[in-house]
N, CA, C and O atoms as a CHARMM CRD file, in Angstrom:
* protein
*
  304
    1    1 MET  N    -94.64600 -60.45200-253.30800 PROA 1      0.00000
    2    1 MET  CA   -94.17900 -59.35600-252.49000 PROA 1      0.00000
    3    1 MET  C    -95.33400 -58.41600-252.10100 PROA 1      0.00000
    4    1 MET  O    -95.51700 -58.10300-250.92500 PROA 1      0.00000
    5    2 TRP  N    -96.11100 -57.97200-253.10400 PROA 2      0.00000
    6    2 TRP  CA   -97.18600 -57.02200-252.81900 PROA 2      0.00000
    7    2 TRP  C    -98.30200 -57.66100-252.01500 PROA 2      0.00000
    8    2 TRP  O    -98.88600 -57.01200-251.14700 PROA 2      0.00000
    9    3 ASN  N    -98.61000 -58.92100-252.28800 PROA 3      0.00000
   10    3 ASN  CA   -99.64000 -59.59900-251.51200 PROA 3      0.00000
   11    3 ASN  C    -99.25900 -59.62800-250.03800 PROA 3      0.00000
   12    3 ASN  O   -100.10900 -59.42200-249.17200 PROA 3      0.00000
   13    4 GLU  N    -97.99500 -59.88000-249.74800 PROA 4      0.00000
   14    4 GLU  CA   -97.52400 -59.90200-248.35500 PROA 4      0.00000
   15    4 GLU  C    -97.59600 -58.50900-247.72900 PROA 4      0.00000
   16    4 GLU  O    -97.98400 -58.35900-246.57000 PROA 4      0.00000
   17    5 ARG  N    -97.22400 -57.51400-248.49200 PROA 5      0.00000
   18    5 ARG  CA   -97.23000 -56.14400-247.96500 PROA 5      0.00000
   19    5 ARG  C    -98.63800 -55.70000-247.56800 PROA 5      0.00000
   20    5 ARG  O    -98.82900 -55.03800-246.54800 PROA 5      0.00000
   21    6 TYR  N    -99.62000 -56.07800-248.39000 PROA 6      0.00000
   22    6 TYR  CA  -100.98500 -55.65000-248.13100 PROA 6      0.00000
   23    6 TYR  C   -101.78200 -56.63800-247.27900 PROA 6      0.00000
   24    6 TYR  O   -102.97200 -56.42300-247.04700 PROA 6      0.00000
   25    7 ALA  N   -101.16200 -57.69400-246.81900 PROA 7      0.00000
   26    7 ALA  CA  -101.86600 -58.71100-246.01800 PROA 7      0.00000
   27    7 ALA  C   -101.90600 -58.31500-244.53800 PROA 7      0.00000
   28    7 ALA  O   -101.51800 -59.09300-243.66600 PROA 7      0.00000
   29    8 VAL  N   -102.37200 -57.11900-244.27800 PROA 8      0.00000
   30    8 VAL  CA  -102.51600 -56.60600-242.91700 PROA 8      0.00000
   31    8 VAL  C   -103.92300 -56.06500-242.75300 PROA 8      0.00000
   32    8 VAL  O   -104.62000 -55.83900-243.74200 PROA 8      0.00000
   33    9 ASP  N   -104.34300 -55.85600-241.52900 PROA 9      0.00000
   34    9 ASP  CA  -105.71200 -55.40200-241.27800 PROA 9      0.00000
   35    9 ASP  C   -105.93700 -53.91300-241.55800 PROA 9      0.00000
   36    9 ASP  O   -107.06500 -53.50100-241.83300 PROA 9      0.00000
   37   10 GLU  N   -104.89100 -53.11500-241.49200 PROA 10     0.00000
   38   10 GLU  CA  -105.05800 -51.68100-241.71900 PROA 10     0.00000
   39   10 GLU  C   -104.58700 -51.32100-243.13300 PROA 10     0.00000
   40   10 GLU  O   -103.88100 -52.09700-243.77700 PROA 10     0.00000
   41   11 TYR  N   -104.98300 -50.14500-243.60100 PROA 11     0.00000
   42   11 TYR  CA  -104.53900 -49.67400-244.90200 PROA 11     0.00000
   43   11 TYR  C   -103.07800 -49.25000-244.80900 PROA 11     0.00000
   44   11 TYR  O   -102.71700 -48.46700-243.93100 PROA 11     0.00000
   45   12 VAL  N   -102.24200 -49.75600-245.69900 PROA 12     0.00000
   46   12 VAL  CA  -100.81200 -49.45900-245.68100 PROA 12     0.00000
   47   12 VAL  C   -100.57100 -47.97700-245.94200 PROA 12     0.00000
   48   12 VAL  O    -99.74700 -47.35800-245.26700 PROA 12     0.00000
   49   13 PHE  N   -101.27500 -47.40200-246.90800 PROA 13     0.00000
   50   13 PHE  CA  -101.08500 -46.00000-247.26700 PROA 13     0.00000
   51   13 PHE  C   -102.25300 -45.11700-246.83900 PROA 13     0.00000
   52   13 PHE  O   -102.33300 -43.96000-247.25100 PROA 13     0.00000
   53   14 GLY  N   -103.14400 -45.63800-246.03200 PROA 14     0.00000
   54   14 GLY  CA  -104.29600 -44.86700-245.59300 PROA 14     0.00000
   55   14 GLY  C   -105.39800 -44.88800-246.63600 PROA 14     0.00000
   56   14 GLY  O   -105.32500 -45.63500-247.61200 PROA 14     0.00000
   57   15 THR  N   -106.40600 -44.07900-246.43200 PROA 15     0.00000
   58   15 THR  CA  -107.54500 -44.05300-247.34800 PROA 15     0.00000
   59   15 THR  C   -107.64400 -42.74500-248.12900 PROA 15     0.00000
   60   15 THR  O   -108.46600 -42.63200-249.03800 PROA 15     0.00000
   61   16 GLU  N   -106.83300 -41.77700-247.79300 PROA 16     0.00000
   62   16 GLU  CA  -106.84800 -40.50200-248.51700 PROA 16     0.00000
   63   16 GLU  C   -106.06200 -40.64800-249.81700 PROA 16     0.00000
   64   16 GLU  O   -105.09800 -41.41300-249.86400 PROA 16     0.00000
   65   17 PRO  N   -106.45000 -39.93500-250.86600 PROA 17     0.00000
   66   17 PRO  CA  -105.72100 -40.03400-252.13200 PROA 17     0.00000
   67   17 PRO  C   -104.32300 -39.43100-252.00800 PROA 17     0.00000
   68   17 PRO  O   -104.03700 -38.66100-251.09100 PROA 17     0.00000
   69   18 ASN  N   -103.47900 -39.79500-252.93500 PROA 18     0.00000
   70   18 ASN  CA  -102.15400 -39.19400-253.05200 PROA 18     0.00000
   71   18 ASN  C   -102.32800 -37.67900-253.13500 PROA 18     0.00000
   72   18 ASN  O   -103.19300 -37.19900-253.86700 PROA 18     0.00000
   73   19 SER  N   -101.52900 -36.92900-252.40200 PROA 19     0.00000
   74   19 SER  CA  -101.71300 -35.47300-252.33300 PROA 19     0.00000
   75   19 SER  C   -101.52600 -34.79200-253.68600 PROA 19     0.00000
   76   19 SER  O   -102.25100 -33.84800-253.99800 PROA 19     0.00000
   77   20 PHE  N   -100.57400 -35.24700-254.49300 PROA 20     0.00000
   78   20 PHE  CA  -100.37800 -34.67300-255.82300 PROA 20     0.00000
   79   20 PHE  C   -101.61200 -34.90700-256.69100 PROA 20     0.00000
   80   20 PHE  O   -102.07000 -34.00400-257.39000 PROA 20     0.00000
   81   21 LEU  N   -102.14100 -36.11700-256.63700 PROA 21     0.00000
   82   21 LEU  CA  -103.34000 -36.44000-257.40800 PROA 21     0.00000
   83   21 LEU  C   -104.51200 -35.57200-256.96700 PROA 21     0.00000
   84   21 LEU  O   -105.22100 -35.01300-257.80300 PROA 21     0.00000
   85   22 ALA  N   -104.71800 -35.45700-255.66800 PROA 22     0.00000
   86   22 ALA  CA  -105.82700 -34.64900-255.16100 PROA 22     0.00000
   87   22 ALA  C   -105.69800 -33.19200-255.59100 PROA 22     0.00000
   88   22 ALA  O   -106.69600 -32.53900-255.89500 PROA 22     0.00000
   89   23 GLU  N   -104.47800 -32.68900-255.61600 PROA 23     0.00000
   90   23 GLU  CA  -104.24600 -31.29700-256.00000 PROA 23     0.00000
   91   23 GLU  C   -104.54600 -31.05000-257.47600 PROA 23     0.00000
   92   23 GLU  O   -104.98900 -29.96200-257.84200 PROA 23     0.00000
   93   24 HSD  N   -104.31100 -32.04900-258.32400 PROA 24     0.00000
   94   24 HSD  CA  -104.43700 -31.86200-259.76700 PROA 24     0.00000
   95   24 HSD  C   -105.61100 -32.60800-260.39900 PROA 24     0.00000
   96   24 HSD  O   -105.78900 -32.55000-261.61600 PROA 24     0.00000
   97   25 ALA  N   -106.39900 -33.29500-259.61000 PROA 25     0.00000
   98   25 ALA  CA  -107.49300 -34.12100-260.15200 PROA 25     0.00000
   99   25 ALA  C   -108.51100 -33.30800-260.93900 PROA 25     0.00000
  100   25 ALA  O   -109.13900 -33.83700-261.85500 PROA 25     0.00000
  101   26 GLY  N   -108.68400 -32.05400-260.60800 PROA 26     0.00000
  102   26 GLY  CA  -109.63800 -31.20900-261.31700 PROA 26     0.00000
  103   26 GLY  C   -109.29500 -31.00300-262.78000 PROA 26     0.00000
  104   26 GLY  O   -110.14700 -30.57600-263.55900 PROA 26     0.00000
  105   27 LYS  N   -108.07500 -31.29500-263.16300 PROA 27     0.00000
  106   27 LYS  CA  -107.64500 -31.14200-264.55500 PROA 27     0.00000
  107   27 LYS  C   -107.93000 -32.38700-265.38300 PROA 27     0.00000
  108   27 LYS  O   -107.76600 -32.36600-266.60200 PROA 27     0.00000
  109   28 LEU  N   -108.35100 -33.46500-264.74400 PROA 28     0.00000
  110   28 LEU  CA  -108.56600 -34.73600-265.44100 PROA 28     0.00000
  111   28 LEU  C   -109.96400 -34.82800-266.02300 PROA 28     0.00000
  112   28 LEU  O   -110.92600 -34.27500-265.49000 PROA 28     0.00000
  113   29 GLU  N   -110.04400 -35.54700-267.13600 PROA 29     0.00000
  114   29 GLU  CA  -111.30900 -35.92200-267.73300 PROA 29     0.00000
  115   29 GLU  C   -111.27700 -37.42900-267.89000 PROA 29     0.00000
  116   29 GLU  O   -110.22400 -37.99900-268.17300 PROA 29     0.00000
  117   30 GLY  N   -112.40500 -38.07700-267.71300 PROA 30     0.00000
  118   30 GLY  CA  -112.44300 -39.53300-267.79700 PROA 30     0.00000
  119   30 GLY  C   -112.51500 -40.02100-269.21900 PROA 30     0.00000
  120   30 GLY  O   -112.78400 -39.23200-270.12500 PROA 30     0.00000
  121   31 PRO  N   -112.28800 -41.28200-269.44100 PROA 31     0.00000
  122   31 PRO  CA  -111.91400 -42.26100-268.42600 PROA 31     0.00000
  123   31 PRO  C   -110.44800 -42.11100-268.01600 PROA 31     0.00000
  124   31 PRO  O   -109.62600 -41.59100-268.77000 PROA 31     0.00000
  125   32 VAL  N   -110.14700 -42.57300-266.81700 PROA 32     0.00000
  126   32 VAL  CA  -108.80500 -42.45200-266.25800 PROA 32     0.00000
  127   32 VAL  C   -108.21800 -43.84800-266.04400 PROA 32     0.00000
  128   32 VAL  O   -108.89000 -44.73300-265.51400 PROA 32     0.00000
  129   33 LEU  N   -106.96200 -44.04400-266.45800 PROA 33     0.00000
  130   33 LEU  CA  -106.22600 -45.26400-266.18100 PROA 33     0.00000
  131   33 LEU  C   -105.34600 -44.97000-264.97500 PROA 33     0.00000
  132   33 LEU  O   -104.46200 -44.11700-265.04900 PROA 33     0.00000
  133   34 SER  N   -105.57600 -45.66100-263.87300 PROA 34     0.00000
  134   34 SER  CA  -104.82100 -45.44100-262.64400 PROA 34     0.00000
  135   34 SER  C   -103.96500 -46.67100-262.37200 PROA 34     0.00000
  136   34 SER  O   -104.47900 -47.72100-261.98800 PROA 34     0.00000
  137   35 LEU  N   -102.65900 -46.53400-262.57200 PROA 35     0.00000
  138   35 LEU  CA  -101.73700 -47.65900-262.46000 PROA 35     0.00000
  139   35 LEU  C   -101.23200 -47.84700-261.03800 PROA 35     0.00000
  140   35 LEU  O   -101.20100 -46.90200-260.24900 PROA 35     0.00000
  141   36 ALA  N   -100.83900 -49.06900-260.72000 PROA 36     0.00000
  142   36 ALA  CA  -100.26500 -49.41900-259.41100 PROA 36     0.00000
  143   36 ALA  C   -101.18900 -48.98300-258.28400 PROA 36     0.00000
  144   36 ALA  O   -100.76200 -48.29700-257.35600 PROA 36     0.00000
  145   37 GLU  N   -102.44200 -49.37700-258.36300 PROA 37     0.00000
  146   37 GLU  CA  -103.46800 -48.93800-257.42100 PROA 37     0.00000
  147   37 GLU  C   -103.27900 -49.44000-255.99800 PROA 37     0.00000
  148   37 GLU  O   -103.74000 -48.78400-255.06300 PROA 37     0.00000
  149   38 GLY  N   -102.63500 -50.54900-255.80000 PROA 38     0.00000
  150   38 GLY  CA  -102.45200 -51.03900-254.42900 PROA 38     0.00000
  151   38 GLY  C   -103.78000 -51.30400-253.76000 PROA 38     0.00000
  152   38 GLY  O   -104.48100 -52.25200-254.11300 PROA 38     0.00000
  153   39 GLU  N   -104.12600 -50.47900-252.80600 PROA 39     0.00000
  154   39 GLU  CA  -105.36700 -50.65700-252.05900 PROA 39     0.00000
  155   39 GLU  C   -106.54800 -49.91700-252.67900 PROA 39     0.00000
  156   39 GLU  O   -107.66300 -49.99300-252.16300 PROA 39     0.00000
  157   40 GLY  N   -106.31800 -49.21600-253.76100 PROA 40     0.00000
  158   40 GLY  CA  -107.40200 -48.59500-254.51000 PROA 40     0.00000
  159   40 GLY  C   -107.79400 -47.19800-254.08500 PROA 40     0.00000
  160   40 GLY  O   -108.79200 -46.67300-254.57900 PROA 40     0.00000
  161   41 ARG  N   -107.04800 -46.57900-253.19000 PROA 41     0.00000
  162   41 ARG  CA  -107.46200 -45.27000-252.65000 PROA 41     0.00000
  163   41 ARG  C   -107.57800 -44.20200-253.72800 PROA 41     0.00000
  164   41 ARG  O   -108.48300 -43.37000-253.67100 PROA 41     0.00000
  165   42 ASN  N   -106.68200 -44.20800-254.70600 PROA 42     0.00000
  166   42 ASN  CA  -106.74100 -43.17800-255.74400 PROA 42     0.00000
  167   42 ASN  C   -107.88500 -43.41700-256.72000 PROA 42     0.00000
  168   42 ASN  O   -108.53600 -42.46800-257.15600 PROA 42     0.00000
  169   43 ALA  N   -108.13400 -44.67300-257.06400 PROA 43     0.00000
  170   43 ALA  CA  -109.24900 -44.98600-257.95600 PROA 43     0.00000
  171   43 ALA  C   -110.57500 -44.62000-257.31000 PROA 43     0.00000
  172   43 ALA  O   -111.45900 -44.07400-257.97100 PROA 43     0.00000
  173   44 VAL  N   -110.71800 -44.91200-256.04700 PROA 44     0.00000
  174   44 VAL  CA  -111.95400 -44.57600-255.33900 PROA 44     0.00000
  175   44 VAL  C   -112.13000 -43.05500-255.28500 PROA 44     0.00000
  176   44 VAL  O   -113.23400 -42.54800-255.48100 PROA 44     0.00000
  177   45 TYR  N   -111.05600 -42.34300-255.02400 PROA 45     0.00000
  178   45 TYR  CA  -111.12000 -40.87900-254.97900 PROA 45     0.00000
  179   45 TYR  C   -111.55200 -40.31800-256.33300 PROA 45     0.00000
  180   45 TYR  O   -112.44800 -39.47700-256.40400 PROA 45     0.00000
  181   46 LEU  N   -110.91100 -40.78700-257.40700 PROA 46     0.00000
  182   46 LEU  CA  -111.25700 -40.28300-258.73600 PROA 46     0.00000
  183   46 LEU  C   -112.70100 -40.60900-259.09700 PROA 46     0.00000
  184   46 LEU  O   -113.39900 -39.78500-259.68900 PROA 46     0.00000
  185   47 ALA  N   -113.13900 -41.78500-258.74800 PROA 47     0.00000
  186   47 ALA  CA  -114.52800 -42.16500-259.01600 PROA 47     0.00000
  187   47 ALA  C   -115.49300 -41.29500-258.21600 PROA 47     0.00000
  188   47 ALA  O   -116.58700 -40.98700-258.68800 PROA 47     0.00000
  189   48 SER  N   -115.09500 -40.90000-257.01100 PROA 48     0.00000
  190   48 SER  CA  -115.96500 -40.04300-256.19500 PROA 48     0.00000
  191   48 SER  C   -116.14800 -38.66700-256.83500 PROA 48     0.00000
  192   48 SER  O   -117.09000 -37.94300-256.51300 PROA 48     0.00000
  193   49 LEU  N   -115.23600 -38.31700-257.74400 PROA 49     0.00000
  194   49 LEU  CA  -115.34900 -37.06200-258.48400 PROA 49     0.00000
  195   49 LEU  C   -116.19600 -37.22400-259.74100 PROA 49     0.00000
  196   49 LEU  O   -116.40400 -36.26600-260.48600 PROA 49     0.00000
  197   50 GLY  N   -116.68400 -38.44700-259.97300 PROA 50     0.00000
  198   50 GLY  CA  -117.53000 -38.70900-261.13200 PROA 50     0.00000
  199   50 GLY  C   -116.78900 -39.21600-262.35500 PROA 50     0.00000
  200   50 GLY  O   -117.38100 -39.36300-263.42400 PROA 50     0.00000
  201   51 LEU  N   -115.49000 -39.48600-262.20700 PROA 51     0.00000
  202   51 LEU  CA  -114.70600 -39.99000-263.32600 PROA 51     0.00000
  203   51 LEU  C   -114.83800 -41.50100-263.42700 PROA 51     0.00000
  204   51 LEU  O   -114.93900 -42.18300-262.40800 PROA 51     0.00000
  205   52 ASP  N   -114.83700 -42.02900-264.64400 PROA 52     0.00000
  206   52 ASP  CA  -114.75000 -43.46800-264.84400 PROA 52     0.00000
  207   52 ASP  C   -113.28400 -43.84900-264.72600 PROA 52     0.00000
  208   52 ASP  O   -112.42200 -43.19600-265.31300 PROA 52     0.00000
  209   53 VAL  N   -112.99500 -44.91600-263.96100 PROA 53     0.00000
  210   53 VAL  CA  -111.61400 -45.27100-263.63700 PROA 53     0.00000
  211   53 VAL  C   -111.35600 -46.73700-263.93400 PROA 53     0.00000
  212   53 VAL  O   -112.14200 -47.60700-263.55900 PROA 53     0.00000
  213   54 LEU  N   -110.25300 -47.00100-264.60900 PROA 54     0.00000
  214   54 LEU  CA  -109.73700 -48.35200-264.76800 PROA 54     0.00000
  215   54 LEU  C   -108.47200 -48.41300-263.93600 PROA 54     0.00000
  216   54 LEU  O   -107.47900 -47.76300-264.26300 PROA 54     0.00000
  217   55 GLY  N   -108.50000 -49.19600-262.85300 PROA 55     0.00000
  218   55 GLY  CA  -107.35200 -49.29300-261.96400 PROA 55     0.00000
  219   55 GLY  C   -106.58900 -50.58400-262.19600 PROA 55     0.00000
  220   55 GLY  O   -107.19000 -51.64800-262.34600 PROA 55     0.00000
  221   56 ASP  N   -105.26800 -50.49500-262.22600 PROA 56     0.00000
  222   56 ASP  CA  -104.40900 -51.65200-262.41400 PROA 56     0.00000
  223   56 ASP  C   -103.73300 -51.97800-261.08300 PROA 56     0.00000
  224   56 ASP  O   -103.17700 -51.10100-260.42200 PROA 56     0.00000
  225   57 ILE  N   -103.79100 -53.26300-260.70300 PROA 57     0.00000
  226   57 ILE  CA  -103.22800 -53.70700-259.43700 PROA 57     0.00000
  227   57 ILE  C   -102.29400 -54.87700-259.70700 PROA 57     0.00000
  228   57 ILE  O   -102.67300 -55.80900-260.41700 PROA 57     0.00000
  229   58 VAL  N   -101.06600 -54.85200-259.15200 PROA 58     0.00000
  230   58 VAL  CA  -100.12800 -55.95500-259.35900 PROA 58     0.00000
  231   58 VAL  C   -100.28100 -57.04900-258.31100 PROA 58     0.00000
  232   58 VAL  O    -99.72300 -58.13500-258.46200 PROA 58     0.00000
  233   59 SER  N   -101.02600 -56.77200-257.25900 PROA 59     0.00000
  234   59 SER  CA  -101.29800 -57.77800-256.23400 PROA 59     0.00000
  235   59 SER  C   -102.72300 -58.28400-256.42000 PROA 59     0.00000
  236   59 SER  O   -103.45200 -57.79400-257.28300 PROA 59     0.00000
  237   60 ASP  N   -103.11600 -59.25600-255.61900 PROA 60     0.00000
  238   60 ASP  CA  -104.50200 -59.69200-255.65200 PROA 60     0.00000
  239   60 ASP  C   -105.38700 -58.51300-255.29200 PROA 60     0.00000
  240   60 ASP  O   -105.06200 -57.76400-254.37000 PROA 60     0.00000
  241   61 PRO  N   -106.50800 -58.32500-256.00200 PROA 61     0.00000
  242   61 PRO  CA  -107.37900 -57.18200-255.69700 PROA 61     0.00000
  243   61 PRO  C   -107.83800 -57.17700-254.24200 PROA 61     0.00000
  244   61 PRO  O   -108.27100 -58.19600-253.70500 PROA 61     0.00000
  245   62 LEU  N   -107.73300 -56.01000-253.62300 PROA 62     0.00000
  246   62 LEU  CA  -108.13100 -55.85700-252.23000 PROA 62     0.00000
  247   62 LEU  C   -109.48800 -55.20100-252.10500 PROA 62     0.00000
  248   62 LEU  O   -110.14500 -55.31100-251.07000 PROA 62     0.00000
  249   63 LEU  N   -109.90200 -54.52800-253.14200 PROA 63     0.00000
  250   63 LEU  CA  -111.20000 -53.86400-253.12400 PROA 63     0.00000
  251   63 LEU  C   -112.19800 -54.68000-253.91500 PROA 63     0.00000
  252   63 LEU  O   -111.85700 -55.27400-254.93800 PROA 63     0.00000
  253   64 ASP  N   -113.40200 -54.70900-253.45300 PROA 64     0.00000
  254   64 ASP  CA  -114.48200 -55.30200-254.21600 PROA 64     0.00000
  255   64 ASP  C   -115.37800 -54.15700-254.66900 PROA 64     0.00000
  256   64 ASP  O   -116.21400 -53.68800-253.89600 PROA 64     0.00000
  257   65 PRO  N   -115.21600 -53.69700-255.91700 PROA 65     0.00000
  258   65 PRO  CA  -115.99000 -52.54400-256.37900 PROA 65     0.00000
  259   65 PRO  C   -117.49000 -52.72100-256.22200 PROA 65     0.00000
  260   65 PRO  O   -118.21700 -51.73600-256.09600 PROA 65     0.00000
  261   66 GLU  N   -117.96500 -53.96400-256.22600 PROA 66     0.00000
  262   66 GLU  CA  -119.39600 -54.20000-256.06900 PROA 66     0.00000
  263   66 GLU  C   -119.88600 -53.76700-254.69100 PROA 66     0.00000
  264   66 GLU  O   -121.07500 -53.50000-254.51600 PROA 66     0.00000
  265   67 GLU  N   -118.98500 -53.69500-253.70900 PROA 67     0.00000
  266   67 GLU  CA  -119.37400 -53.27500-252.36600 PROA 67     0.00000
  267   67 GLU  C   -119.33100 -51.75700-252.21000 PROA 67     0.00000
  268   67 GLU  O   -119.74100 -51.22500-251.17900 PROA 67     0.00000
  269   68 LEU  N   -118.84200 -51.06700-253.22000 PROA 68     0.00000
  270   68 LEU  CA  -118.72100 -49.61400-253.16200 PROA 68     0.00000
  271   68 LEU  C   -119.89500 -48.96100-253.88000 PROA 68     0.00000
  272   68 LEU  O   -120.43500 -49.52200-254.83300 PROA 68     0.00000
  273   69 ASP  N   -120.28600 -47.78500-253.42600 PROA 69     0.00000
  274   69 ASP  CA  -121.30200 -47.01900-254.14700 PROA 69     0.00000
  275   69 ASP  C   -120.77200 -46.59200-255.51400 PROA 69     0.00000
  276   69 ASP  O   -121.53900 -46.20300-256.39400 PROA 69     0.00000
  277   70 LEU  N   -119.46700 -46.67000-255.67700 PROA 70     0.00000
  278   70 LEU  CA  -118.82500 -46.19700-256.89400 PROA 70     0.00000
  279   70 LEU  C   -118.60300 -47.32500-257.89000 PROA 70     0.00000
  280   70 LEU  O   -117.86300 -47.15000-258.85800 PROA 70     0.00000
  281   71 ALA  N   -119.22100 -48.46800-257.67600 PROA 71     0.00000
  282   71 ALA  CA  -118.94900 -49.65800-258.49300 PROA 71     0.00000
  283   71 ALA  C   -119.13800 -49.38800-259.98200 PROA 71     0.00000
  284   71 ALA  O   -118.43700 -49.98300-260.80000 PROA 71     0.00000
  285   72 GLN  N   -120.05200 -48.52100-260.34900 PROA 72     0.00000
  286   72 GLN  CA  -120.26100 -48.25900-261.76400 PROA 72     0.00000
  287   72 GLN  C   -119.13600 -47.46200-262.36900 PROA 72     0.00000
  288   72 GLN  O   -119.06400 -47.34600-263.59200 PROA 72     0.00000
  289   73 HSD  N   -118.24000 -46.89800-261.55200 PROA 73     0.00000
  290   73 HSD  CA  -117.14200 -46.07000-262.05600 PROA 73     0.00000
  291   73 HSD  C   -115.78000 -46.74900-261.97100 PROA 73     0.00000
  292   73 HSD  O   -114.86000 -46.35500-262.68800 PROA 73     0.00000
  293   74 VAL  N   -115.62400 -47.75700-261.11800 PROA 74     0.00000
  294   74 VAL  CA  -114.29800 -48.34300-260.88300 PROA 74     0.00000
  295   74 VAL  C   -114.24400 -49.77300-261.40900 PROA 74     0.00000
  296   74 VAL  O   -115.09300 -50.60300-261.08100 PROA 74     0.00000
  297   75 ILE  N   -113.23700 -50.04600-262.22300 PROA 75     0.00000
  298   75 ILE  CA  -112.96000 -51.40500-262.68500 PROA 75     0.00000
  299   75 ILE  C   -111.55200 -51.73300-262.22600 PROA 75     0.00000
  300   75 ILE  O   -110.60000 -51.04100-262.58700 PROA 75     0.00000
  301   76 LEU  N   -111.41400 -52.79600-261.42500 PROA 76     0.00000
  302   76 LEU  CA  -110.08500 -53.20500-260.96900 PROA 76     0.00000
  303   76 LEU  C   -109.71300 -54.51900-261.58700 PROA 76     0.00000
  304   76 LEU  O   -108.62700 -55.03700-261.32800 PROA 76     0.00000
């Protein structure tokens, strides 16, 4: 189901982090476990804040952390 949903050329949920997460991210300390990552937007956002992130994805991984500048912070 999830593989089919994400098998499109554009981002299903966009590239901006979840608004609740963005509002409260300053209260987090790493490492962070980010569940149901989907396209990885929240994990990438948290890593951009300098947090170490372990993201869980139920579909085939769509992000290749090695291609990101944040690869040292994100594990999918």
